[in-house]
């Protein structure tokens, strides 16, 4: 529920309750006040009656609204409601009854006061009050709504900016200035946080670069010395073999280092900016890199690229993904085997002939897991593939039914 | 005898610089070494270099800043960046600023020789046309090969290999190095040895079949050497 809806709902429900209780209370209190007033008027008339009775004859005191009856016993004065039929219409009256003693004779006196007018008065007062209160609530509702909305507009723009925030793009958050203290504070905190995150990100980027540099340089020295030594004329076969091994191992170490740095970079989302391009073209282009290798292993290539498919991703990562998969399918292929590359819709399937895995199928994407007979492989290529797929939430699956098969669905989950 | 090309090596790792200097000397160059930007600038004012090997991470600044200076001289100087930073943006930045090539450390000297010679060919017309070793003549631009004046049909990979050997005469080149070269470093380990073996076998056969000498010698099964007496 939106904040605005929530506050509006609260406001409306509170108003309705207050309104109901208020109107009922008001109705009864106004009625009480008016009834009291009526009683006072009746008592006043009673007093006048007593005054007049002293001066005039009792029969003269009877009027339209004063009734006098002779009675033999005394009664207490009392108020009651009564209805008179005047011109065929019922009219409600308030009645005061009391006894009057004159010449040892009791008279029962009733004084009536019209109540219907006060009843309509109550109605009018209540309606007017209810009307004003309702108007007040409606105005309050809209004023409140508007002020919350305008206060929140900055808040919503902050949310939008946070959603668009990308680390790899150099940018400050530059949020709108808010009038409301709390949102102002919130924006300040966000801006501070963004700067902090960006600085940390930069520091980490620099760190990975430095690690790469610090490790690659000594490796370069080892490699260059081994290379230099190899050029000597007087080396035995054994010495030569050892130097070649040294060179090869150094090269492998450097590649492992590079691959691990690359994995870290993917994890740290260094390669965020993407473009839209044809997967078809990319696969064709990258397959050419392996022409010699395919020829060498005498592989038959089963290429089936159905449609021009456009994917949105970082081109360097896409390239790495395709190269690693093709490479994997060639390295683990058997001489004279098949290499299939099928693309249709969003689905890319790369499969190859080869012996079943010597390890669990679940470990295939794990780092440094490789089969017995390919110890020379780095064992990082498929980890990189998986990590790239994870980054874009593409689904990748591996299966083996007479052929090794990797299937990628190029669709963001 | 052709005049020796002067090469400036700007590198702060002394040991690496020493090896590079001796390797370049052996390959017929006249190398100079500067260990920081300041010395490099002094050398650049005093000498006329054919090419510069520039390391990016130097003690007194980023080598990137020197690219413009090197490239703004009247006579074109070939420029190869040699860096431990295998960062795509750095490469793009360096190449956009005018660098001719980008080599990532650790590198093989045979690779450096080949790239260096390729850059030099680009800027020195007298070397550009053709390369000749005895009866074999290569035309790098057209990827054409003549042996005893007759055209030999080589595949792209074979021509690349032969050109690579031409850039590294009398040098032992390990199988690892050749594998890296042939697969453009895309393929990590596994099958490059077989790949190298097959291509070299084919290349040797084509050269000898056309009446050329068998220059490519196997060295103890660990590498190959293009022997020229």
Coordinates of C-alpha atoms in Angstrom, one line a residue:
Chain A
X1 CA 0.0 0.0 0.0
X2 CA 1.3 3.4 -0.9
X3 CA 2.0 5.8 2.0
X4 CA -0.5 8.3 0.6
X5 CA -3.3 5.7 0.4
X6 CA -2.4 4.5 3.9
X7 CA -2.6 8.0 5.5
X8 CA -5.8 8.8 3.5
X9 CA -7.4 5.6 4.7
X10 CA -6.5 6.3 8.3
X11 CA -7.8 9.8 8.0
X12 CA -11.1 8.7 6.5
X13 CA -11.7 6.0 9.0
X14 CA -10.8 8.2 12.0
X15 CA -13.1 10.9 10.6
X16 CA -16.0 8.6 10.1
X17 CA -15.8 7.3 13.7
X18 CA -15.4 10.8 15.1
X19 CA -18.3 12.0 12.9
X20 CA -20.7 9.3 14.0
X21 CA -20.0 9.6 17.7
X22 CA -20.0 13.4 17.4
X23 CA -23.3 13.7 15.6
X24 CA -25.1 11.3 18.1
X25 CA -23.7 13.1 21.1
X26 CA -24.5 16.5 19.6
X27 CA -28.1 15.4 18.8
X28 CA -28.7 14.4 22.4
X29 CA -27.1 17.3 24.0
X30 CA -29.0 19.8 21.8
X31 CA -32.2 18.0 22.6
X32 CA -31.4 18.1 26.3
X33 CA -30.7 21.8 26.2
X34 CA -33.9 22.5 24.3
X35 CA -36.0 20.3 26.6
X36 CA -34.6 22.1 29.6
X37 CA -35.5 25.4 28.0
X38 CA -39.1 24.2 27.4
X39 CA -39.4 23.1 31.0
X40 CA -38.2 26.5 32.2
X41 CA -40.7 28.2 30.0
X42 CA -43.5 26.0 31.4
X43 CA -42.4 26.8 35.0
X44 CA -42.4 30.5 34.1
X45 CA -46.0 30.1 32.8
X46 CA -46.9 28.3 36.1
X47 CA -45.6 31.3 38.0
X48 CA -47.6 33.7 35.8
X49 CA -50.6 31.4 36.4
X50 CA -50.3 31.7 40.2
X51 CA -50.0 35.5 39.9
X52 CA -53.0 35.8 37.7
X53 CA -55.1 33.4 39.7
X54 CA -54.9 35.7 42.7
X55 CA -56.4 38.5 40.7
X56 CA -58.8 36.8 38.3
X57 CA -61.5 34.2 38.4
X58 CA -60.1 30.8 37.9
X59 CA -62.4 30.1 34.9
X60 CA -60.9 33.1 33.1
X61 CA -57.5 31.5 33.2
X62 CA -58.4 28.7 30.9
X63 CA -57.0 29.3 27.4
X64 CA -56.0 27.4 24.3
X65 CA -53.1 25.8 26.0
X66 CA -54.1 25.9 29.6
X67 CA -56.6 23.4 30.9
X68 CA -58.2 23.4 34.3
X69 CA -60.2 20.6 35.9
X70 CA -61.6 20.3 39.3
X71 CA -60.3 17.5 41.4
X72 CA -60.5 16.3 45.0
X73 CA -57.0 15.5 45.8
X74 CA -53.7 17.1 45.5
X75 CA -51.1 15.9 42.9
X76 CA -47.4 16.7 42.6
X77 CA -46.4 18.8 39.7
X78 CA -45.0 16.7 36.8
X79 CA -43.8 17.0 33.2
X80 CA -45.0 14.7 30.4
X81 CA -45.4 14.6 26.6
X82 CA -48.8 14.7 25.0
X83 CA -50.3 14.9 21.6
X84 CA -53.1 17.1 20.5
X85 CA -55.1 16.7 17.3
X86 CA -55.5 20.1 15.8
X87 CA -57.0 20.3 12.3
X88 CA -56.5 16.6 11.8
X89 CA -52.8 16.8 12.4
X90 CA -50.9 15.4 15.4
X91 CA -48.9 18.0 17.2
X92 CA -46.5 17.1 20.0
X93 CA -46.7 19.1 23.2
X94 CA -44.9 19.2 26.5
X95 CA -47.2 19.3 29.4
X96 CA -46.8 20.6 33.0
X97 CA -49.4 19.3 35.4
X98 CA -49.9 20.7 38.9
X99 CA -52.5 21.2 41.6
X100 CA -53.9 24.5 42.6
X101 CA -55.8 25.0 45.9
X102 CA -58.4 27.7 45.9
X103 CA -61.2 28.1 48.4
X104 CA -60.6 24.6 49.7
X105 CA -61.0 23.2 46.2
X106 CA -58.2 21.5 44.3
X107 CA -57.8 22.3 40.6
X108 CA -55.8 20.2 38.3
X109 CA -53.9 22.6 35.9
X110 CA -52.2 21.5 32.7
X111 CA -50.0 23.9 30.7
X112 CA -48.9 22.9 27.3
X113 CA -46.0 24.1 25.1
X114 CA -45.6 23.2 21.5
X115 CA -42.7 20.9 21.0
X116 CA -42.8 20.4 17.3
X117 CA -41.0 23.7 16.6
X118 CA -38.1 22.8 18.9
X119 CA -37.9 19.4 17.3
X120 CA -37.4 21.0 13.9
X121 CA -34.9 23.4 15.4
X122 CA -32.9 20.4 16.7
X123 CA -33.0 18.9 13.2
X124 CA -31.8 22.1 11.6
X125 CA -29.0 22.6 14.1
X126 CA -27.8 19.0 13.8
X127 CA -27.9 19.1 10.0
X128 CA -26.0 22.4 9.9
X129 CA -23.4 21.1 12.3
X130 CA -23.0 17.9 10.4
X131 CA -22.7 19.7 7.1
X132 CA -20.0 22.0 8.4
X133 CA -18.1 19.2 10.0
X134 CA -18.3 17.2 6.8
X135 CA -17.1 20.1 4.7
X136 CA -14.3 20.6 7.2
X137 CA -13.2 17.0 6.9
X138 CA -13.3 17.0 3.1
X139 CA -11.2 20.2 3.0
X140 CA -8.8 18.7 5.6
X141 CA -8.6 15.5 3.6
X142 CA -7.5 17.2 0.4
X143 CA -5.1 19.6 2.0
X144 CA -3.5 16.8 3.9
X145 CA -3.3 14.6 0.8
X146 CA -1.8 17.4 -1.2
X147 CA 0.8 18.3 1.3
X148 CA 1.8 14.6 1.8
X149 CA 2.0 14.2 -1.9
X150 CA 4.2 17.2 -2.5
X151 CA 6.5 16.1 0.4
X152 CA 6.7 12.6 -1.0
X153 CA 7.5 13.7 -4.6
X154 CA 11.1 14.3 -3.6
X155 CA 11.0 10.9 -1.8
X156 CA 9.8 9.2 -5.0
X157 CA 12.4 10.9 -7.1
X158 CA 15.0 9.6 -4.6
X159 CA 13.7 6.1 -5.0
X160 CA 13.9 6.4 -8.8
X161 CA 17.4 7.7 -8.7
X162 CA 18.4 4.9 -6.3
X163 CA 16.9 2.3 -8.7
X164 CA 19.0 3.7 -11.6
X165 CA 22.1 3.9 -9.5
X166 CA 24.9 2.0 -11.3
X167 CA 28.3 1.6 -9.7
X168 CA 30.4 1.4 -12.8
X169 CA 29.1 4.7 -14.1
X170 CA 30.9 7.6 -12.5
X171 CA 28.1 9.7 -11.0
X172 CA 27.0 11.3 -7.9
X173 CA 23.5 10.6 -6.8
X174 CA 22.5 14.4 -7.0
X175 CA 19.1 14.0 -5.3
X176 CA 16.5 16.8 -5.3
X177 CA 16.5 19.2 -2.3
X178 CA 13.6 18.5 0.0
X179 CA 11.7 20.9 2.1
X180 CA 10.7 18.3 4.6
X181 CA 13.4 17.8 7.3
X182 CA 13.1 14.0 7.4
X183 CA 13.4 13.5 3.7
X184 CA 16.2 16.0 3.5
X185 CA 18.0 14.0 6.1
X186 CA 17.3 10.7 4.2
X187 CA 18.7 12.2 1.0
X188 CA 21.8 13.3 2.8
X189 CA 22.3 9.9 4.2
X190 CA 21.8 8.3 0.7
X191 CA 24.2 10.7 -0.9
X192 CA 26.8 10.0 1.7
X193 CA 26.3 6.3 1.3
X194 CA 26.5 6.4 -2.5
X195 CA 29.8 8.3 -2.3
X196 CA 31.1 5.8 0.2
X197 CA 30.0 2.8 -1.9
X198 CA 31.6 4.4 -5.0
X199 CA 34.8 5.1 -3.1
X200 CA 34.9 1.5 -1.8
X201 CA 34.2 0.2 -5.3
X202 CA 37.1 2.3 -6.8
X203 CA 39.4 1.1 -4.0
X204 CA 38.6 -2.5 -4.7
X205 CA 39.0 -1.9 -8.5
X206 CA 42.4 -0.5 -7.8
X207 CA 43.2 -3.3 -5.5
X208 CA 42.4 -6.0 -8.1
X209 CA 44.5 -4.1 -10.7
X210 CA 47.4 -3.9 -8.2
X211 CA 47.2 -7.6 -7.4
X212 CA 47.3 -8.4 -11.0
X213 CA 50.3 -6.1 -11.5
X214 CA 52.1 -7.3 -8.5
X215 CA 51.8 -11.0 -9.4
X216 CA 52.2 -10.6 -13.2
X217 CA 55.5 -8.7 -12.9
X218 CA 57.4 -11.4 -11.0
X219 CA 56.0 -14.0 -13.3
X220 CA 57.2 -11.9 -16.2
X221 CA 60.7 -11.9 -14.7
X222 CA 60.7 -15.7 -14.2
X223 CA 59.4 -16.3 -17.7
X224 CA 62.0 -13.9 -19.2
X225 CA 64.9 -15.5 -17.4
X226 CA 63.8 -19.0 -18.4
X227 CA 63.4 -17.9 -22.0
X228 CA 66.8 -16.3 -21.9
X229 CA 68.4 -19.4 -20.4
X230 CA 66.8 -21.6 -23.1
X231 CA 68.8 -19.8 -25.8
X232 CA 72.1 -21.1 -24.4
X233 CA 73.9 -23.5 -26.7
X234 CA 75.4 -25.9 -24.2
X235 CA 72.2 -27.2 -22.5
X236 CA 71.5 -30.9 -22.1
X237 CA 68.2 -32.4 -23.1
X238 CA 67.2 -32.6 -19.4
X239 CA 68.0 -29.0 -18.6
X240 CA 66.2 -27.9 -21.7
X241 CA 63.1 -29.9 -20.7
X242 CA 63.2 -28.4 -17.2
X243 CA 63.4 -24.9 -18.6
X244 CA 60.5 -25.6 -21.0
X245 CA 58.5 -26.9 -18.1
X246 CA 59.3 -23.8 -16.1
X247 CA 58.2 -21.6 -18.9
X248 CA 55.0 -23.5 -19.3
X249 CA 54.1 -23.5 -15.6
X250 CA 54.8 -19.8 -15.3
X251 CA 52.5 -19.2 -18.2
X252 CA 49.8 -21.4 -16.6
X253 CA 50.2 -19.6 -13.3
X254 CA 49.8 -16.3 -15.0
X255 CA 46.7 -17.5 -16.7
X256 CA 45.2 -18.8 -13.5
X257 CA 45.9 -15.4 -11.9
X258 CA 44.2 -13.6 -14.8
X259 CA 41.2 -15.9 -14.8
X260 CA 40.7 -15.4 -11.0
X261 CA 41.0 -11.7 -11.3
X262 CA 38.5 -11.9 -14.1
X263 CA 36.1 -13.8 -11.9
X264 CA 36.5 -11.2 -9.2
X265 CA 35.8 -8.5 -11.6
X266 CA 32.6 -10.2 -12.7
X267 CA 31.5 -10.6 -9.1
X268 CA 32.2 -6.9 -8.5
X269 CA 30.1 -6.0 -11.5
X270 CA 32.9 -4.3 -13.4
X271 CA 31.3 -5.1 -16.7
X272 CA 27.9 -3.5 -16.4
X273 CA 27.3 -1.5 -19.5
X274 CA 25.7 -3.6 -22.1
X275 CA 24.7 -3.3 -25.7
X276 CA 22.3 -5.2 -27.9
X277 CA 23.9 -7.3 -30.6
X278 CA 23.3 -10.4 -32.6
X279 CA 24.4 -13.6 -30.9
X280 CA 24.4 -15.2 -34.3
X281 CA 27.2 -13.0 -35.7
X282 CA 29.2 -13.3 -32.5
X283 CA 29.1 -17.1 -32.6
X284 CA 30.2 -17.2 -36.2
X285 CA 33.0 -14.8 -35.6
X286 CA 34.3 -16.6 -32.6
X287 CA 34.1 -20.1 -34.2
X288 CA 36.7 -18.9 -36.7
X289 CA 39.2 -18.6 -33.9
X290 CA 39.0 -22.4 -33.5
X291 CA 39.2 -23.3 -37.2
X292 CA 42.7 -24.8 -36.7
X293 CA 41.8 -26.6 -33.6
X294 CA 38.7 -28.1 -35.1
X295 CA 40.7 -29.2 -38.1
X296 CA 43.4 -30.6 -35.9
X297 CA 41.0 -32.8 -33.9
X298 CA 39.2 -33.7 -37.1
X299 CA 35.9 -32.7 -35.6
X300 CA 32.7 -32.4 -37.7
X301 CA 31.0 -29.2 -37.0
X302 CA 27.2 -29.2 -36.8
X303 CA 26.2 -25.6 -37.0
X304 CA 22.6 -24.5 -36.9
X305 CA 22.0 -20.9 -36.3
X306 CA 18.3 -20.4 -36.9
X307 CA 17.4 -16.7 -36.4
X308 CA 19.2 -13.5 -35.9
X309 CA 19.0 -13.2 -32.1
X310 CA 19.7 -10.1 -30.3
X311 CA 20.8 -10.2 -26.7
X312 CA 21.6 -7.4 -24.3
X313 CA 24.8 -7.8 -22.4
X314 CA 28.3 -6.6 -22.1
X315 CA 30.1 -7.5 -25.4
X316 CA 33.3 -8.6 -23.7
X317 CA 31.4 -10.9 -21.3
X318 CA 29.4 -12.4 -24.2
X319 CA 32.6 -13.0 -26.1
X320 CA 34.2 -14.7 -23.1
X321 CA 31.1 -16.8 -22.6
X322 CA 31.0 -18.1 -26.2
X323 CA 34.8 -18.7 -26.4
X324 CA 34.9 -20.6 -23.2
X325 CA 32.0 -22.9 -24.2
X326 CA 33.4 -23.6 -27.6
X327 CA 36.8 -24.1 -26.2
X328 CA 35.5 -26.5 -23.6
X329 CA 33.6 -28.5 -26.3
X330 CA 36.8 -28.8 -28.4
X331 CA 39.2 -29.6 -25.5
X332 CA 37.0 -32.4 -24.2
X333 CA 36.1 -33.8 -27.6
X334 CA 37.4 -37.0 -29.0
X335 CA 39.4 -37.1 -32.2
X336 CA 36.9 -37.3 -35.0
X337 CA 34.0 -36.3 -32.7
X338 CA 31.1 -33.9 -33.3
X339 CA 30.8 -30.3 -32.2
X340 CA 27.3 -29.0 -32.3
X341 CA 26.3 -25.4 -32.0
X342 CA 22.6 -24.9 -32.2
X343 CA 20.8 -21.5 -31.7
X344 CA 17.1 -21.0 -31.9
X345 CA 15.1 -18.4 -30.2
X346 CA 16.7 -17.6 -26.9
X347 CA 18.2 -21.0 -26.5
X348 CA 21.8 -21.9 -27.3
X349 CA 22.9 -25.5 -27.2
X350 CA 26.6 -26.4 -27.5
X351 CA 27.3 -30.1 -27.3
X352 CA 30.2 -32.4 -28.1
X353 CA 31.2 -36.0 -28.2
X354 CA 33.4 -37.2 -25.3
X355 CA 33.7 -39.6 -22.5
X356 CA 31.4 -39.3 -19.5
X357 CA 32.6 -37.2 -16.6
X358 CA 35.0 -38.7 -14.1
X359 CA 33.4 -36.5 -11.4
X360 CA 29.9 -35.6 -10.3
X361 CA 27.8 -33.7 -12.8
X362 CA 27.0 -31.2 -10.0
X363 CA 30.6 -30.2 -9.8
X364 CA 31.0 -29.3 -13.4
X365 CA 30.9 -25.5 -12.9
X366 CA 33.1 -25.6 -9.8
X367 CA 36.6 -24.1 -10.0
X368 CA 39.5 -26.3 -10.5
X369 CA 37.4 -29.4 -11.1
X370 CA 38.5 -31.2 -14.2
X371 CA 38.8 -34.7 -15.6
X372 CA 41.7 -37.0 -14.9
X373 CA 43.1 -36.8 -18.5
X374 CA 43.0 -33.0 -18.8
X375 CA 45.1 -32.0 -15.8
X376 CA 46.7 -29.3 -18.0
X377 CA 43.4 -27.4 -18.1
X378 CA 43.0 -24.5 -15.8
X379 CA 39.5 -25.6 -14.7
X380 CA 38.2 -22.1 -14.5
X381 CA 36.6 -21.6 -17.9
X382 CA 33.2 -23.1 -17.0
X383 CA 33.2 -21.3 -13.7
X384 CA 33.5 -18.1 -15.6
X385 CA 30.7 -19.2 -18.0
X386 CA 28.4 -19.9 -15.0
X387 CA 29.2 -16.6 -13.3
X388 CA 28.4 -14.6 -16.4
X389 CA 25.1 -16.5 -16.7
X390 CA 24.4 -15.7 -13.1
X391 CA 25.1 -12.1 -13.6
X392 CA 22.5 -11.8 -16.3
X393 CA 20.2 -14.4 -14.7
X394 CA 20.4 -16.6 -17.8
X395 CA 19.7 -20.3 -17.1
X396 CA 22.5 -22.7 -17.9
X397 CA 22.2 -26.5 -17.6
X398 CA 24.5 -29.4 -18.3
X399 CA 23.5 -32.8 -19.3
X400 CA 25.1 -36.0 -20.7
X401 CA 23.2 -38.3 -22.9
X402 CA 25.9 -39.8 -25.2
X403 CA 27.1 -36.3 -25.7
X404 CA 28.0 -33.5 -23.3
X405 CA 25.5 -30.7 -23.7
X406 CA 25.4 -27.2 -22.3
X407 CA 22.2 -25.3 -22.7
X408 CA 21.8 -21.6 -22.1
X409 CA 18.5 -19.7 -22.2
X410 CA 19.3 -16.1 -22.9
X411 CA 16.4 -14.6 -21.1
X412 CA 16.6 -12.6 -17.9
X413 CA 14.6 -14.3 -15.2
Chain B
X1 CA 74.6 -4.4 -43.3
X2 CA 71.5 -2.4 -42.3
X3 CA 71.8 0.1 -39.6
X4 CA 70.7 -1.2 -36.2
X5 CA 67.3 0.0 -35.0
X6 CA 67.4 1.9 -31.8
X7 CA 64.8 0.7 -29.3
X8 CA 64.0 2.5 -26.0
X9 CA 62.8 0.2 -23.2
X10 CA 61.0 2.1 -20.5
X11 CA 60.7 -0.4 -17.6
X12 CA 61.1 0.0 -13.8
X13 CA 61.7 -3.7 -13.1
X14 CA 65.5 -3.9 -13.5
X15 CA 65.7 -7.7 -14.0
X16 CA 63.0 -7.7 -16.7
X17 CA 64.7 -4.8 -18.4
X18 CA 68.1 -6.6 -18.4
X19 CA 66.6 -9.7 -20.0
X20 CA 64.8 -7.6 -22.6
X21 CA 67.9 -5.6 -23.4
X22 CA 70.0 -8.8 -24.0
X23 CA 67.2 -10.5 -25.9
X24 CA 66.9 -7.4 -28.2
X25 CA 70.6 -7.2 -28.7
X26 CA 70.7 -10.8 -29.8
X27 CA 68.0 -10.1 -32.3
X28 CA 70.0 -7.3 -33.9
X29 CA 68.6 -4.2 -32.2
X30 CA 70.3 -1.5 -30.3
X31 CA 68.4 -1.2 -27.0
X32 CA 68.4 1.6 -24.5
X33 CA 66.9 1.4 -21.1
X34 CA 65.1 4.0 -19.0
X35 CA 63.8 3.1 -15.6
X36 CA 61.4 6.0 -15.2
X37 CA 59.6 8.7 -17.1
X38 CA 62.2 11.4 -16.5
X39 CA 65.1 9.4 -17.9
X40 CA 62.8 8.3 -20.8
X41 CA 62.1 11.9 -21.7
X42 CA 65.8 12.7 -21.7
X43 CA 66.5 9.8 -24.0
X44 CA 63.7 10.7 -26.3
X45 CA 65.2 14.2 -26.7
X46 CA 68.7 12.9 -27.4
X47 CA 68.3 9.9 -29.6
X48 CA 66.2 9.0 -32.6
X49 CA 64.4 5.7 -31.8
X50 CA 62.6 3.4 -34.2
X51 CA 60.4 2.0 -31.5
X52 CA 59.6 2.4 -27.8
X53 CA 58.5 -0.3 -25.4
X54 CA 56.6 1.4 -22.7
X55 CA 55.6 0.0 -19.3
X56 CA 52.5 1.7 -17.8
X57 CA 53.1 1.5 -14.1
X58 CA 56.2 3.6 -13.6
X59 CA 57.5 5.0 -10.3
X60 CA 57.1 8.6 -11.4
X61 CA 53.8 8.4 -13.1
X62 CA 51.6 6.5 -15.5
X63 CA 53.2 5.7 -18.8
X64 CA 49.9 6.7 -20.5
X65 CA 51.0 10.3 -20.2
X66 CA 54.0 9.7 -22.4
X67 CA 52.1 8.2 -25.3
X68 CA 51.1 11.6 -26.8
X69 CA 54.6 12.9 -26.4
X70 CA 56.1 9.9 -28.3
X71 CA 53.5 10.0 -31.0
X72 CA 53.8 13.8 -31.6
X73 CA 57.3 13.7 -33.0
X74 CA 58.0 14.4 -36.6
X75 CA 59.4 11.0 -37.4
X76 CA 57.0 8.3 -36.5
X77 CA 58.1 6.0 -33.6
X78 CA 56.6 2.6 -33.2
X79 CA 55.1 2.3 -29.8
X80 CA 54.3 -1.0 -27.9
X81 CA 52.8 -0.9 -24.5
X82 CA 54.1 -3.6 -22.2
X83 CA 51.9 -3.8 -19.1
X84 CA 51.0 -6.2 -16.4
X85 CA 47.5 -4.6 -16.5
X86 CA 45.3 -6.8 -18.5
X87 CA 42.5 -4.3 -18.3
X88 CA 40.3 -3.8 -21.4
X89 CA 39.8 -0.1 -20.8
X90 CA 43.5 0.5 -20.4
X91 CA 44.1 -1.2 -23.7
X92 CA 41.5 0.7 -25.5
X93 CA 42.7 4.0 -24.0
X94 CA 46.3 3.3 -24.9
X95 CA 45.5 2.3 -28.5
X96 CA 43.2 5.3 -28.9
X97 CA 46.0 7.6 -27.8
X98 CA 48.2 6.2 -30.5
X99 CA 49.9 3.1 -29.2
X100 CA 50.6 0.6 -32.0
X101 CA 50.3 -2.5 -29.9
X102 CA 49.6 -3.7 -26.4
X103 CA 51.5 -6.7 -24.9
X104 CA 50.5 -8.1 -21.5
X105 CA 53.1 -9.3 -19.0
X106 CA 54.3 -11.9 -18.7
X107 CA 55.2 -12.1 -22.4
X108 CA 57.5 -14.3 -24.4
X109 CA 60.6 -12.6 -26.1
X110 CA 59.7 -14.4 -29.4
X111 CA 56.3 -12.7 -29.2
X112 CA 57.9 -9.4 -28.5
X113 CA 60.4 -9.8 -31.4
X114 CA 57.5 -10.6 -33.8
X115 CA 55.4 -7.6 -32.6
X116 CA 58.3 -5.3 -32.6
X117 CA 59.3 -6.2 -36.1
X118 CA 55.8 -5.9 -37.3
X119 CA 55.5 -2.4 -35.9
X120 CA 58.9 -1.4 -37.4
X121 CA 57.8 -2.7 -40.8
X122 CA 54.7 -0.5 -40.6
X123 CA 56.8 2.7 -40.2
X124 CA 59.9 1.9 -42.2
X125 CA 59.3 1.6 -45.9
X126 CA 62.6 -0.1 -46.7
X127 CA 61.7 -3.0 -44.5
X128 CA 58.1 -3.1 -45.6
X129 CA 58.1 -4.8 -48.9
X130 CA 59.7 -8.1 -48.3
X131 CA 61.7 -10.3 -46.0
X132 CA 64.3 -12.6 -47.4
X133 CA 66.2 -15.4 -45.7
X134 CA 68.2 -17.3 -48.3
X135 CA 65.8 -18.8 -50.8
X136 CA 62.7 -17.9 -48.9
X137 CA 61.0 -14.5 -49.4
X138 CA 57.9 -13.3 -47.6
X139 CA 55.6 -10.5 -48.5
X140 CA 53.9 -9.8 -45.1
X141 CA 51.3 -7.3 -46.6
X142 CA 50.0 -9.7 -49.2
X143 CA 50.7 -12.8 -47.2
X144 CA 52.7 -14.2 -50.1
X145 CA 55.6 -16.7 -50.0
X146 CA 58.2 -17.3 -52.6
X147 CA 60.8 -20.2 -52.5
X148 CA 63.3 -20.1 -55.2
X149 CA 61.1 -17.5 -56.9
X150 CA 58.1 -19.8 -57.0
X151 CA 54.9 -19.1 -55.1
X152 CA 54.2 -21.6 -52.3
X153 CA 50.7 -21.9 -51.1
X154 CA 50.6 -21.6 -47.3
X155 CA 47.5 -21.3 -45.1
X156 CA 47.1 -18.2 -43.0
X157 CA 48.3 -20.1 -39.9
X158 CA 51.3 -21.5 -41.7
X159 CA 52.2 -18.1 -43.1
X160 CA 51.9 -16.6 -39.6
X161 CA 54.1 -19.3 -38.2
X162 CA 56.8 -18.7 -40.8
X163 CA 56.7 -15.0 -40.3
X164 CA 57.1 -15.6 -36.6
X165 CA 60.1 -17.8 -37.2
X166 CA 61.5 -15.1 -39.5
X167 CA 61.2 -12.6 -36.6
X168 CA 63.1 -15.0 -34.4
X169 CA 65.9 -16.6 -36.3
X170 CA 68.2 -18.9 -34.4
X171 CA 66.0 -18.7 -31.3
X172 CA 64.7 -21.6 -29.4
X173 CA 60.9 -21.1 -29.2
X174 CA 59.1 -23.3 -26.8
X175 CA 55.9 -25.2 -27.7
X176 CA 54.1 -23.1 -25.1
X177 CA 55.1 -19.9 -26.8
X178 CA 54.1 -21.1 -30.2
X179 CA 50.8 -22.4 -28.8
X180 CA 50.0 -19.1 -27.3
X181 CA 50.9 -17.4 -30.6
X182 CA 48.8 -19.7 -32.7
X183 CA 45.7 -19.5 -30.5
X184 CA 46.0 -15.8 -29.9
X185 CA 46.0 -16.7 -26.1
X186 CA 42.3 -17.6 -26.3
X187 CA 42.8 -21.2 -25.5
X188 CA 44.2 -22.1 -22.1
X189 CA 45.9 -25.5 -21.9
X190 CA 45.0 -28.8 -23.4
X191 CA 45.6 -29.3 -27.0
X192 CA 47.9 -26.6 -28.2
X193 CA 50.9 -28.9 -28.3
X194 CA 49.2 -31.1 -30.9
X195 CA 48.1 -28.0 -32.8
X196 CA 51.6 -26.7 -33.0
X197 CA 53.0 -30.0 -34.0
X198 CA 50.6 -30.5 -36.9
X199 CA 51.1 -27.1 -38.3
X200 CA 54.8 -27.1 -38.1
X201 CA 54.9 -30.5 -39.7
X202 CA 52.8 -29.2 -42.6
X203 CA 54.9 -26.1 -42.9
X204 CA 58.2 -28.0 -42.9
X205 CA 56.8 -30.3 -45.6
X206 CA 55.7 -27.5 -47.8
X207 CA 59.1 -25.7 -47.5
X208 CA 61.1 -28.8 -48.3
X209 CA 58.8 -29.9 -51.1
X210 CA 59.4 -26.5 -52.8
X211 CA 63.1 -27.1 -52.6
X212 CA 63.8 -25.0 -49.5
X213 CA 66.2 -26.1 -46.8
X214 CA 64.8 -27.7 -43.6
X215 CA 65.3 -24.7 -41.4
X216 CA 62.8 -25.6 -38.6
X217 CA 64.6 -27.8 -36.2
X218 CA 63.0 -29.7 -33.3
X219 CA 64.9 -28.9 -30.0
X220 CA 64.8 -31.9 -27.7
X221 CA 61.0 -32.2 -28.1
X222 CA 60.5 -29.0 -26.1
X223 CA 60.5 -26.4 -28.8
X224 CA 61.6 -25.4 -32.3
X225 CA 64.4 -23.3 -33.7
X226 CA 64.6 -21.6 -37.1
X227 CA 68.2 -22.1 -37.9
X228 CA 69.9 -19.8 -40.3
X229 CA 73.7 -20.1 -40.7

